[in-house]
Tab-separated table of C-alpha atoms in Angstrom:
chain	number	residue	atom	x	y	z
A	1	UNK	CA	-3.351	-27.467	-6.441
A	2	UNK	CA	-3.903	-24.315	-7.500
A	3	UNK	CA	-7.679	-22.889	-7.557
A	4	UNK	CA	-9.985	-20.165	-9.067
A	5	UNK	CA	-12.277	-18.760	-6.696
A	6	UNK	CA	-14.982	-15.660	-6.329
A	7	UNK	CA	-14.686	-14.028	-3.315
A	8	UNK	CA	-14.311	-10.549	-1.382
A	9	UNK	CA	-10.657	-8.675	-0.921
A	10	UNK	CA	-11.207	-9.114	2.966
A	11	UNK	CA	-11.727	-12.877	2.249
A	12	UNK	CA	-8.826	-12.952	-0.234
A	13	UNK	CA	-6.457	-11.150	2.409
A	14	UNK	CA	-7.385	-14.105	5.145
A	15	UNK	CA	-6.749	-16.566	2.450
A	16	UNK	CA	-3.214	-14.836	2.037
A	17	UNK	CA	-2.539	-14.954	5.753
A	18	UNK	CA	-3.081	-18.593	5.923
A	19	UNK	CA	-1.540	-19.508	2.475
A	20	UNK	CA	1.632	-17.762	4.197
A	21	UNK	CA	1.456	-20.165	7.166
A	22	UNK	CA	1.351	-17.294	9.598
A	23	UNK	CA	1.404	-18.724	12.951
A	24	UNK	CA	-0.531	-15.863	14.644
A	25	UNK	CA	-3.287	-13.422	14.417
A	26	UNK	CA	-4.221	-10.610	16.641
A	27	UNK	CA	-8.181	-9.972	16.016
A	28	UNK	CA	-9.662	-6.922	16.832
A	29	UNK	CA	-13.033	-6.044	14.934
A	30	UNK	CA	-13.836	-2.516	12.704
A	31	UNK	CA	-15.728	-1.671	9.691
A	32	UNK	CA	-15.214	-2.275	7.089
A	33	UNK	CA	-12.018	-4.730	8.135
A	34	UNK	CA	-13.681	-7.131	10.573
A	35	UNK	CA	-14.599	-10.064	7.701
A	36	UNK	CA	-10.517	-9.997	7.351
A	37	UNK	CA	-10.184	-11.623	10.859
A	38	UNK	CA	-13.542	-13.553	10.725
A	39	UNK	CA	-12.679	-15.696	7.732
A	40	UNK	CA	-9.080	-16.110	9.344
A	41	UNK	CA	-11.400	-17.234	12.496
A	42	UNK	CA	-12.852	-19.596	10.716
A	43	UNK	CA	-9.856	-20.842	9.014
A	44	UNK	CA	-8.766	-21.475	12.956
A	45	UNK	CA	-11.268	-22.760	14.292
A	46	UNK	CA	-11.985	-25.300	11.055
A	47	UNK	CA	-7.929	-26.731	11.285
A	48	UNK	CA	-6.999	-25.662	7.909
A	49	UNK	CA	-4.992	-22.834	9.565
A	50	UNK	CA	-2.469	-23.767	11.978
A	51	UNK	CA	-2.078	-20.420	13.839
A	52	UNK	CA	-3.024	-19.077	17.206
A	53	UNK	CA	-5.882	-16.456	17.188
A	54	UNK	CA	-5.704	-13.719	19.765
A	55	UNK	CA	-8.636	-11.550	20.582
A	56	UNK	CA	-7.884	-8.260	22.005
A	57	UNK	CA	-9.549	-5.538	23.617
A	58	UNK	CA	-8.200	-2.806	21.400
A	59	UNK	CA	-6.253	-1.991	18.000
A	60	UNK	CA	-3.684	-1.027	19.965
A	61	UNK	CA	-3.289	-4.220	21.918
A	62	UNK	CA	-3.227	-6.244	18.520
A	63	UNK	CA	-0.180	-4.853	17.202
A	64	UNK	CA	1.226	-5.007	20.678
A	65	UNK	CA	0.395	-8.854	20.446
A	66	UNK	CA	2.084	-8.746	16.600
A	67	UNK	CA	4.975	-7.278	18.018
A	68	UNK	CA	5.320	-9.916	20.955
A	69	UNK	CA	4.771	-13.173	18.621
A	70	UNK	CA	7.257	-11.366	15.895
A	71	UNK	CA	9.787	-10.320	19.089
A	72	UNK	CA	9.335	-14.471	19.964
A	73	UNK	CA	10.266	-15.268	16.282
A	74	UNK	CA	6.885	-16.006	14.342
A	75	UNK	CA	5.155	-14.695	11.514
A	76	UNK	CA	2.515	-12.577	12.423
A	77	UNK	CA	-0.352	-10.929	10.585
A	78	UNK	CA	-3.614	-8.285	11.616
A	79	UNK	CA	-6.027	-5.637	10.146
A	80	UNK	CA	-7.232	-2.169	10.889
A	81	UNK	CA	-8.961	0.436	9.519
A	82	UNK	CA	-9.461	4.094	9.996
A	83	UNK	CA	-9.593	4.926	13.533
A	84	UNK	CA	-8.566	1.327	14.401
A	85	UNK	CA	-4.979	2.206	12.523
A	86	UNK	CA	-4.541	5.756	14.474
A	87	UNK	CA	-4.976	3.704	17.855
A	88	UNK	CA	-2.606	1.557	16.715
A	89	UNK	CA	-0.494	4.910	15.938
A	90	UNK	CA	2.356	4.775	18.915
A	91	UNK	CA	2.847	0.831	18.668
A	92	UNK	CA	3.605	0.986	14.386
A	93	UNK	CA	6.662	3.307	15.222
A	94	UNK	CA	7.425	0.304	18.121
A	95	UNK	CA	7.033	-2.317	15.484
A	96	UNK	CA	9.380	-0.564	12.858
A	97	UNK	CA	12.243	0.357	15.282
A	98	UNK	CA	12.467	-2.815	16.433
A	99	UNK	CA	12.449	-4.178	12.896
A	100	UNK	CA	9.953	-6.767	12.886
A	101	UNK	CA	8.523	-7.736	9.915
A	102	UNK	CA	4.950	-7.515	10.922
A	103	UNK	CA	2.052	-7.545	7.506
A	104	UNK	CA	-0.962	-5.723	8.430
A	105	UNK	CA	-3.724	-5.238	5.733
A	106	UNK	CA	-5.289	-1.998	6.032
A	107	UNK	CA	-9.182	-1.722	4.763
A	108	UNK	CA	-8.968	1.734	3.803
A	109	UNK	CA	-11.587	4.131	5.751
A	110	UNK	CA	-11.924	7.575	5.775
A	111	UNK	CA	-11.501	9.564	9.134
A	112	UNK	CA	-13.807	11.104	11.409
A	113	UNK	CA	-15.266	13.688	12.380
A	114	UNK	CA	-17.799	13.598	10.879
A	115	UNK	CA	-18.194	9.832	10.775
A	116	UNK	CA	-17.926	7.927	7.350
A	117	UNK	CA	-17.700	4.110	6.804
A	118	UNK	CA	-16.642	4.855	2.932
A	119	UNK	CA	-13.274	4.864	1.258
A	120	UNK	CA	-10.269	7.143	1.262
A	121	UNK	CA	-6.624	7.176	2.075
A	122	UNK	CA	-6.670	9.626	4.903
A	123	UNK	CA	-6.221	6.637	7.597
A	124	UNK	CA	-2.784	4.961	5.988
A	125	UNK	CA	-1.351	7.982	4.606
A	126	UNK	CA	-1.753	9.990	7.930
A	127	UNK	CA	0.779	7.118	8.832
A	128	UNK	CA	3.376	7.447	6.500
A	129	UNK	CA	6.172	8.575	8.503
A	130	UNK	CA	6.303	5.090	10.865
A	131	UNK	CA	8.564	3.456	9.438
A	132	UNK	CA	6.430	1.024	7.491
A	133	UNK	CA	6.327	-0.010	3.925
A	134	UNK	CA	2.718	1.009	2.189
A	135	UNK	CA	1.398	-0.892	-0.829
A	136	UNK	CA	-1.739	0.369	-2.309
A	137	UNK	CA	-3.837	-2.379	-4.297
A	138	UNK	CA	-5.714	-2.024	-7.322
A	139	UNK	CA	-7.838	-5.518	-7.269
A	140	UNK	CA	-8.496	-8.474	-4.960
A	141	UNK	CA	-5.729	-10.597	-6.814
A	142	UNK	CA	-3.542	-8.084	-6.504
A	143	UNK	CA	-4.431	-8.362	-2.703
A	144	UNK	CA	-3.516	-11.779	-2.213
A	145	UNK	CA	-0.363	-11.709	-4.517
A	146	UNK	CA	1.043	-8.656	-2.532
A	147	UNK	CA	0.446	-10.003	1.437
A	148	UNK	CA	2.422	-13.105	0.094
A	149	UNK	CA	5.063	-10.440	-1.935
A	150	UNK	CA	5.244	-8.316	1.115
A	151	UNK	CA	6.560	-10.923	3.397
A	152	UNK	CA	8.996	-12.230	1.313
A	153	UNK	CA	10.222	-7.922	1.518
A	154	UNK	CA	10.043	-7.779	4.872
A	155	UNK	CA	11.668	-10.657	6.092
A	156	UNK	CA	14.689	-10.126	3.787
A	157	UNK	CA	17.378	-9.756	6.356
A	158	UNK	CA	18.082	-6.254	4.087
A	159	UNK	CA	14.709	-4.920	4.960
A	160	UNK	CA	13.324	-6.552	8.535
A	161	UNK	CA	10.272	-3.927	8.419
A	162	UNK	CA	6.803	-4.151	8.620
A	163	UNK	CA	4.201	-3.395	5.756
A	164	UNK	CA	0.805	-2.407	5.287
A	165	UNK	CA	-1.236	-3.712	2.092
A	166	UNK	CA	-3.737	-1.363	1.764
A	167	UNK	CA	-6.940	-2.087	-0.281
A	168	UNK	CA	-10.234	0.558	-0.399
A	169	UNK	CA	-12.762	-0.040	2.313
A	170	UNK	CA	-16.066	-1.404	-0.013
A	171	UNK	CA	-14.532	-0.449	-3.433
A	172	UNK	CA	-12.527	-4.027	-2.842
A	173	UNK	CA	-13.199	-5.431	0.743
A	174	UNK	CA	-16.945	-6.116	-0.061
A	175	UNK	CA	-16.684	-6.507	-4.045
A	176	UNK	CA	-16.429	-10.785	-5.126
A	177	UNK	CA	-14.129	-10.818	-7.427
A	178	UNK	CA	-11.941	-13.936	-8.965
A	179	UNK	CA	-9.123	-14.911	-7.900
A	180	UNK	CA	-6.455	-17.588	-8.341
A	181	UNK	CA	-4.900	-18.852	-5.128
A	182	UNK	CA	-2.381	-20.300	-6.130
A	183	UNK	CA	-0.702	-23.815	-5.215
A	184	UNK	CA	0.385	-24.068	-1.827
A	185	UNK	CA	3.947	-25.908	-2.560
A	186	UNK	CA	4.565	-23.121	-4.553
A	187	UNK	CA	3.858	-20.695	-2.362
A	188	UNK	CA	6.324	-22.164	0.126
A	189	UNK	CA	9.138	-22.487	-1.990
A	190	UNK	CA	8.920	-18.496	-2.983
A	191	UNK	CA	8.075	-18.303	1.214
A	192	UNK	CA	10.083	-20.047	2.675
A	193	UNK	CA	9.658	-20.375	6.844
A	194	UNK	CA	10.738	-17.149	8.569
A	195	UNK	CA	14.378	-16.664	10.041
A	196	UNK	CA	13.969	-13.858	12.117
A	197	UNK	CA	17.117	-10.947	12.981
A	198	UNK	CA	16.656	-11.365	16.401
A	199	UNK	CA	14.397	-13.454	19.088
A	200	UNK	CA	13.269	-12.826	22.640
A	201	UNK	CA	14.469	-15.963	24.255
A	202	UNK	CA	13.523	-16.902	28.435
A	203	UNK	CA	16.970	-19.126	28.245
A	204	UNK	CA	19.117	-16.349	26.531
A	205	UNK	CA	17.836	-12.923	27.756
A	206	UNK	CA	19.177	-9.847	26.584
A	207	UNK	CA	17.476	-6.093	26.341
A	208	UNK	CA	16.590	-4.572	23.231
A	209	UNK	CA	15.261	-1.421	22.169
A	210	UNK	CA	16.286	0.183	25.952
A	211	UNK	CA	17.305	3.937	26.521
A	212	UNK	CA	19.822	4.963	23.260
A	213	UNK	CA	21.734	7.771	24.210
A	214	UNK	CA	21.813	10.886	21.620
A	215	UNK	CA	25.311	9.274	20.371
A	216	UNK	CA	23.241	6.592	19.050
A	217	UNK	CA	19.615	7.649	18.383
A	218	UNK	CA	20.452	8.861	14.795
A	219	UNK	CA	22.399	5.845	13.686
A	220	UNK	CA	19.222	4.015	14.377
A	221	UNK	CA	17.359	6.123	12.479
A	222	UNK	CA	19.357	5.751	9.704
A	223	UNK	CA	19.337	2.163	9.657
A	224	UNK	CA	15.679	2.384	8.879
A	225	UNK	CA	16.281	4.382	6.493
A	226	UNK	CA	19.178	2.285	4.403
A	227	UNK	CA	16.269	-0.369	5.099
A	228	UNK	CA	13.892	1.844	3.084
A	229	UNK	CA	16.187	1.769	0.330
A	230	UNK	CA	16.761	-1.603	-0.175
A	231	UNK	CA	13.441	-2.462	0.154
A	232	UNK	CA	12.892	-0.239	-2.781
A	233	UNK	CA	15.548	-2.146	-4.711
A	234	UNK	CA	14.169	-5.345	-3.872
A	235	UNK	CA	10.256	-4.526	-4.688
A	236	UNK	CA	10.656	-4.838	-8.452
A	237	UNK	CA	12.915	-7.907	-8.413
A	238	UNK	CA	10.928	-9.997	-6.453
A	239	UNK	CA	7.329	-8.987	-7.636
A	240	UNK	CA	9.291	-9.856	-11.129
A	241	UNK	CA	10.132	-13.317	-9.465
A	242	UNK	CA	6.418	-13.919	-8.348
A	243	UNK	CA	5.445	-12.993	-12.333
A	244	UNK	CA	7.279	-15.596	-13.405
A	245	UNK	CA	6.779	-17.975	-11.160
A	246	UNK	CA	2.603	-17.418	-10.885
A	247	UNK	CA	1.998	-15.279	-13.538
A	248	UNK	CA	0.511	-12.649	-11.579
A	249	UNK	CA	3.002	-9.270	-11.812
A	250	UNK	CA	1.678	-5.766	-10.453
A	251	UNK	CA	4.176	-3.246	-11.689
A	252	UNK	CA	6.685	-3.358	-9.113
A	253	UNK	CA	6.829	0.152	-7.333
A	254	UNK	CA	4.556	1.969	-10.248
A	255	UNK	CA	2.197	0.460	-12.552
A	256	UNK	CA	2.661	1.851	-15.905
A	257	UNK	CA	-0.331	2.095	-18.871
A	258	UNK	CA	0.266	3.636	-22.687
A	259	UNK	CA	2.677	5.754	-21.053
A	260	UNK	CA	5.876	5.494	-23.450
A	261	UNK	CA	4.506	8.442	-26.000
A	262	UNK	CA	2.037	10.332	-23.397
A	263	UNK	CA	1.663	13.844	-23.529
A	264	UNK	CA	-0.381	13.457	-20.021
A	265	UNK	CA	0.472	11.213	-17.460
A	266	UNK	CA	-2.341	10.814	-14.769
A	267	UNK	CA	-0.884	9.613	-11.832
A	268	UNK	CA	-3.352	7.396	-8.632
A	269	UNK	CA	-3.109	5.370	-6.447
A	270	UNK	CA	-5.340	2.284	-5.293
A	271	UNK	CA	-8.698	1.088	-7.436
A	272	UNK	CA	-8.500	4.893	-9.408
A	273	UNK	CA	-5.711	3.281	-11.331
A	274	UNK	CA	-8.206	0.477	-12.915
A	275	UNK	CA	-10.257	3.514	-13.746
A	276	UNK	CA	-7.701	5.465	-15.085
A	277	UNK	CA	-6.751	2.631	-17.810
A	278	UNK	CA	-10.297	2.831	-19.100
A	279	UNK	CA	-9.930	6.264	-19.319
A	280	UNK	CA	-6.920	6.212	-21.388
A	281	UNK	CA	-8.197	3.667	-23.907
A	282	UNK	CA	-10.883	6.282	-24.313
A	283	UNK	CA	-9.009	9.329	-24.810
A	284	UNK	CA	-6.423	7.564	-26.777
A	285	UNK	CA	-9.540	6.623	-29.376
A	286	UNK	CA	-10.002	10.162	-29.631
A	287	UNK	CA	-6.269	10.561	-30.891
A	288	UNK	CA	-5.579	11.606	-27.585
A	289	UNK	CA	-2.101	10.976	-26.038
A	290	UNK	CA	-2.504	9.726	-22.796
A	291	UNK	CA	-1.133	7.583	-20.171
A	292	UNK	CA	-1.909	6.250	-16.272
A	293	UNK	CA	0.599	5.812	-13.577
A	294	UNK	CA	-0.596	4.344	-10.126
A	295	UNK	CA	1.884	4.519	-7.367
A	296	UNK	CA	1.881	0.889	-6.007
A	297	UNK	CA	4.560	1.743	-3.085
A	298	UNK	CA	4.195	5.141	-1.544
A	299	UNK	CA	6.752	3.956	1.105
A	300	UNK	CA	9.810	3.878	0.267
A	301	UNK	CA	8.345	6.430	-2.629
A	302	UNK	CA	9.605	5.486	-5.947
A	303	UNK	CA	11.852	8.823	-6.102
A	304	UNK	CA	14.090	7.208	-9.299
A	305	UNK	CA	11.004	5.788	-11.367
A	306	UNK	CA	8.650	9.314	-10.466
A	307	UNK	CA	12.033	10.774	-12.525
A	308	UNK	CA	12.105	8.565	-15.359
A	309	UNK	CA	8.143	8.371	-15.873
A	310	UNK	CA	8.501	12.770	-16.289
A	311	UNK	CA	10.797	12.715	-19.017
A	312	UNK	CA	8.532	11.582	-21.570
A	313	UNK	CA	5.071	13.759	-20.704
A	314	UNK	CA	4.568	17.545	-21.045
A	315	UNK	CA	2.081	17.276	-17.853
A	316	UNK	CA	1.435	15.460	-14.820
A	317	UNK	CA	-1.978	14.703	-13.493
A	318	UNK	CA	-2.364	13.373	-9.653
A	319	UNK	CA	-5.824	12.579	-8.782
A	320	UNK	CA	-5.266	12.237	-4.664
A	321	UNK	CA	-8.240	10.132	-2.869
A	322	UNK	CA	-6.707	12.542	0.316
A	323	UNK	CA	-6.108	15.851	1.244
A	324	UNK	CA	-3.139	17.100	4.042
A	325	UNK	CA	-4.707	20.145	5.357
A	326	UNK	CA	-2.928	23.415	4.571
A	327	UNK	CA	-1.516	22.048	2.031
A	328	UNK	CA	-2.477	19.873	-0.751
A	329	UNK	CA	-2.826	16.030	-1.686
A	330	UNK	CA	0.398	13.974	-0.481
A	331	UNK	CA	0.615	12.358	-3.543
A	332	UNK	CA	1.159	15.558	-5.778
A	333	UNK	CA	3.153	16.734	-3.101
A	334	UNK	CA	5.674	13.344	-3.298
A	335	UNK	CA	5.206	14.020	-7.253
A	336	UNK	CA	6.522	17.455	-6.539
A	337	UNK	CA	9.632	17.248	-4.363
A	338	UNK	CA	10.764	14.182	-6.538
A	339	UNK	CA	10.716	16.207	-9.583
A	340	UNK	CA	12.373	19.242	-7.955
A	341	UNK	CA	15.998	18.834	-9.226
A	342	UNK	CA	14.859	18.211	-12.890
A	343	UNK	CA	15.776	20.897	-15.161
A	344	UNK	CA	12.818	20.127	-17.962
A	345	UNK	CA	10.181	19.021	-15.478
A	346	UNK	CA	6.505	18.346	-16.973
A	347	UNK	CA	4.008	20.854	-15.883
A	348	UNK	CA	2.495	19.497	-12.801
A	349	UNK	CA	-1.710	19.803	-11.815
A	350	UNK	CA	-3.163	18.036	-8.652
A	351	UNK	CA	-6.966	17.027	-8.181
A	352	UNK	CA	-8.460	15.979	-4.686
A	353	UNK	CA	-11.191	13.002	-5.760
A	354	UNK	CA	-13.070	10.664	-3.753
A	355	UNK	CA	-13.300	11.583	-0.122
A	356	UNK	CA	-15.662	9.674	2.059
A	357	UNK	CA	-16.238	6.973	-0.912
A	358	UNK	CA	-17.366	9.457	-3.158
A	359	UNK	CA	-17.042	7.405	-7.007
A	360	UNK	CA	-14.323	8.510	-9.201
A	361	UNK	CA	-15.004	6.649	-12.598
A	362	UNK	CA	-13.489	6.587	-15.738
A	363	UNK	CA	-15.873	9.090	-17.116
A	364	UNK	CA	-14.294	11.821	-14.032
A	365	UNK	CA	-10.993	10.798	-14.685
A	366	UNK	CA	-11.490	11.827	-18.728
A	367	UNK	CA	-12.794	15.420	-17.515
A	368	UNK	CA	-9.587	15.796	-15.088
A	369	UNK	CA	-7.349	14.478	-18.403
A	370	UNK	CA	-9.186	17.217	-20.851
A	371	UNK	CA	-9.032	19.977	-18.162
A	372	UNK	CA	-4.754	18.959	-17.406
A	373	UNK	CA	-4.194	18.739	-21.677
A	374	UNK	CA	-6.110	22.352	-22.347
A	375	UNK	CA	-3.297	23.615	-19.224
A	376	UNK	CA	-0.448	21.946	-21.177
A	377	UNK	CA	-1.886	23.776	-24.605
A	378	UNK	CA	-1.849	27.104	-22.633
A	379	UNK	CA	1.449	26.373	-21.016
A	380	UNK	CA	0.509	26.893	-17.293
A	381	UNK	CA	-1.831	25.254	-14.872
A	382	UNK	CA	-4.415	28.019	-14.024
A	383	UNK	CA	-4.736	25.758	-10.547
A	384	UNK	CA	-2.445	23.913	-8.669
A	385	UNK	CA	-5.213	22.223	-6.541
A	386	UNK	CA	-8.230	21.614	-7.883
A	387	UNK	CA	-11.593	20.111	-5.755
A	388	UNK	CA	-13.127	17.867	-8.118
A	389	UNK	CA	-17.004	17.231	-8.024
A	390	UNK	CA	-17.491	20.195	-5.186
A	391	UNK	CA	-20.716	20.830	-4.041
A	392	UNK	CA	-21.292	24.647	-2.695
């Protein structure tokens, strides 16, 4: 039977993992992830999970124990964090080439030096290029509904990649929040038991993944990438299916608010999305025309939907919770190269918000939304990339 309960993200994502029937967990403690794997522990320990629970020594040895048990056949799930996910860094581009579809959730932390414990995206994003699918989550339901979303993705025999469901270190892994777990017989008949591509078998033995030549390297490569692709086909379909079938539907690849007659669009990602809906109900009550965007996949990136959300708005607003050094947020970067080939692009601004934890509310996204409309009244943006909040 389904059930209403108040509870932390890092809770919610343990109560995903076992209402997923994974059958094992590789453990390996960080802040702010570690309650993930203790409630799974306890889960264990108490029966109502039927899954074995591997403690490591490392990050790195966990996914090298995810990719074993998914190698044997199983469904396997872990969680990271910050310096616990670039450990992990040489074993997620193992995990995607072999096509395993491993779900990891990643309790987003912000990287050192110096050391912080708070929220941003610079952990995850700084792994973009694996191989792996990236959801970013707005809310603790959202959490739960997407682990269960993401391994219906990745074990689609069109996909066979891993995923990480990313949710803001504190923001959501330490905030109770309700949430409807839904009823179990459900849950298996939209996931059902995992069929996996391939299985490391004692009584069949074969090699896989051993020396390609240059003939065949790039064929592989592209394989991940056709993967990619239909992955970003399926997304929408099946979080439509899950909609239906629980009620609970996040957007698909992009989460759209009062954006059908916006003059701005601000585009997020993660919990500044929530915000960013308060702050267009405000704006729009002062005759404003505004509208909020959060990227819910940033791998595969939603090229086609980036496209059709820029024909409408005169400007673009990315608030990035990250910064690539040299350069500028990846976000309005993405943003950027997708809208390259359009001939009557919006104007385009991008704000770094948010590092180390720092609070972006509703009240800082309004400020960013008056600043981006007075550019679109001049015509030009007097800044591509703009610090918000700096102190000097």
């Amino acid at each position: 039977m389904a059930q209403i309960i108040i509870d932390t993200a890092n809770h919610i994502a343990g109560y995903a993992a076992k209402a997923a029937r994974v059958k094992v967990v590789a453990a390996y403690p960080i802040t702010p992830q570690t309650t993930v794997v203790e409630k799974i522990a306890e889960f264990v320990e108490s029966g109502e999970m039927d899954a074995e629970y591997i403690r490591v020594e490392s990050e790195h040895s966990a996914m090298a124990a995810c990719i074993g048990a998914a190698a044997a056949g199983v469904r396997t799930f872990t969680a990271t964090s910050a310096h616990g996910l670039a450990l992990m860094h040489e074993a997620l581009h193992w995990a995607s080439g072999a096509r395993l579809p491993i779900v990891m959730a990643v309790v987003n932390r912000a990287m050192g030096a110096p050391w912080s414990i708070w929220p941003d995206f610079s952990d995850s994003l700084s792994q973009r290029d694996t191989g792996w699918i990236q959801f970013y989550c707005a809310d603790n339901q959202e959490v739960f509904d997407t682990i269960i979303q993401a391994y219906r993705i990745c074990e689609d025999e069109r996909v066979f990649l891993p995923a990480m469901v990313c949710l803001e270190g504190f923001i959501l892994s330490h905030t109770y929040m309700p949430v409807k777990i839904h009823d179990q017989e459900e849950i298996d008949a939209f996931l059902p038991p995992y069929k996996s591509g391939w299985i490391l078998d004692v009584n069949n033995p074969f090699s896989h993944a051993n020396l390609v030549s240059p003939e065949w390297y790039m064929e592989f490569r592209y394989m991940i990438q056709e993967a990619m692709e239909n992955a970003k086909r399926l997304i929408p379909e099946i979080d439509k299916e899950y909609g239906q079938r629980f009620g609970f539907q996040h957007g698909g690849l992009i989460d759209k608010y009062q954006c059908d007659d916006a003059d701005l669009i601000i585009c997020t990602m993660g919990t500044m999305g929530s915000e960013a809906k308060i702050a267009v109900d405000n704006l729009r009550k002062e005759g404003l025309k505004v509208g909020a965007a959060r990227i819910r996949v940033y791998r595969p990136f939603p090229v086609e939907e980036v496209k059709k959300l820029a024909e409408q708005p005169s400007i673009i607003a990315t608030i990035d919770r990250h910064i690539s050094f040299g350069m500028e947020g990846f976000l309005a970067s993405e943003i950027k190269a997708s809208l390259y080939h359009m001939e009557d692009k919006p104007l385009l601004a991008g704000f770094i918000a948010g590092l180390g934890g720092r609070d972006v509310t509703f009240r800082t996204i309004e400020e960013i939304a008056k600043k981006s409309l007075k550019w679109m009244k001049m015509g030009r943006v007097e800044k591509e990339t703009v610090w918000v909040d700096l102190r000097e």
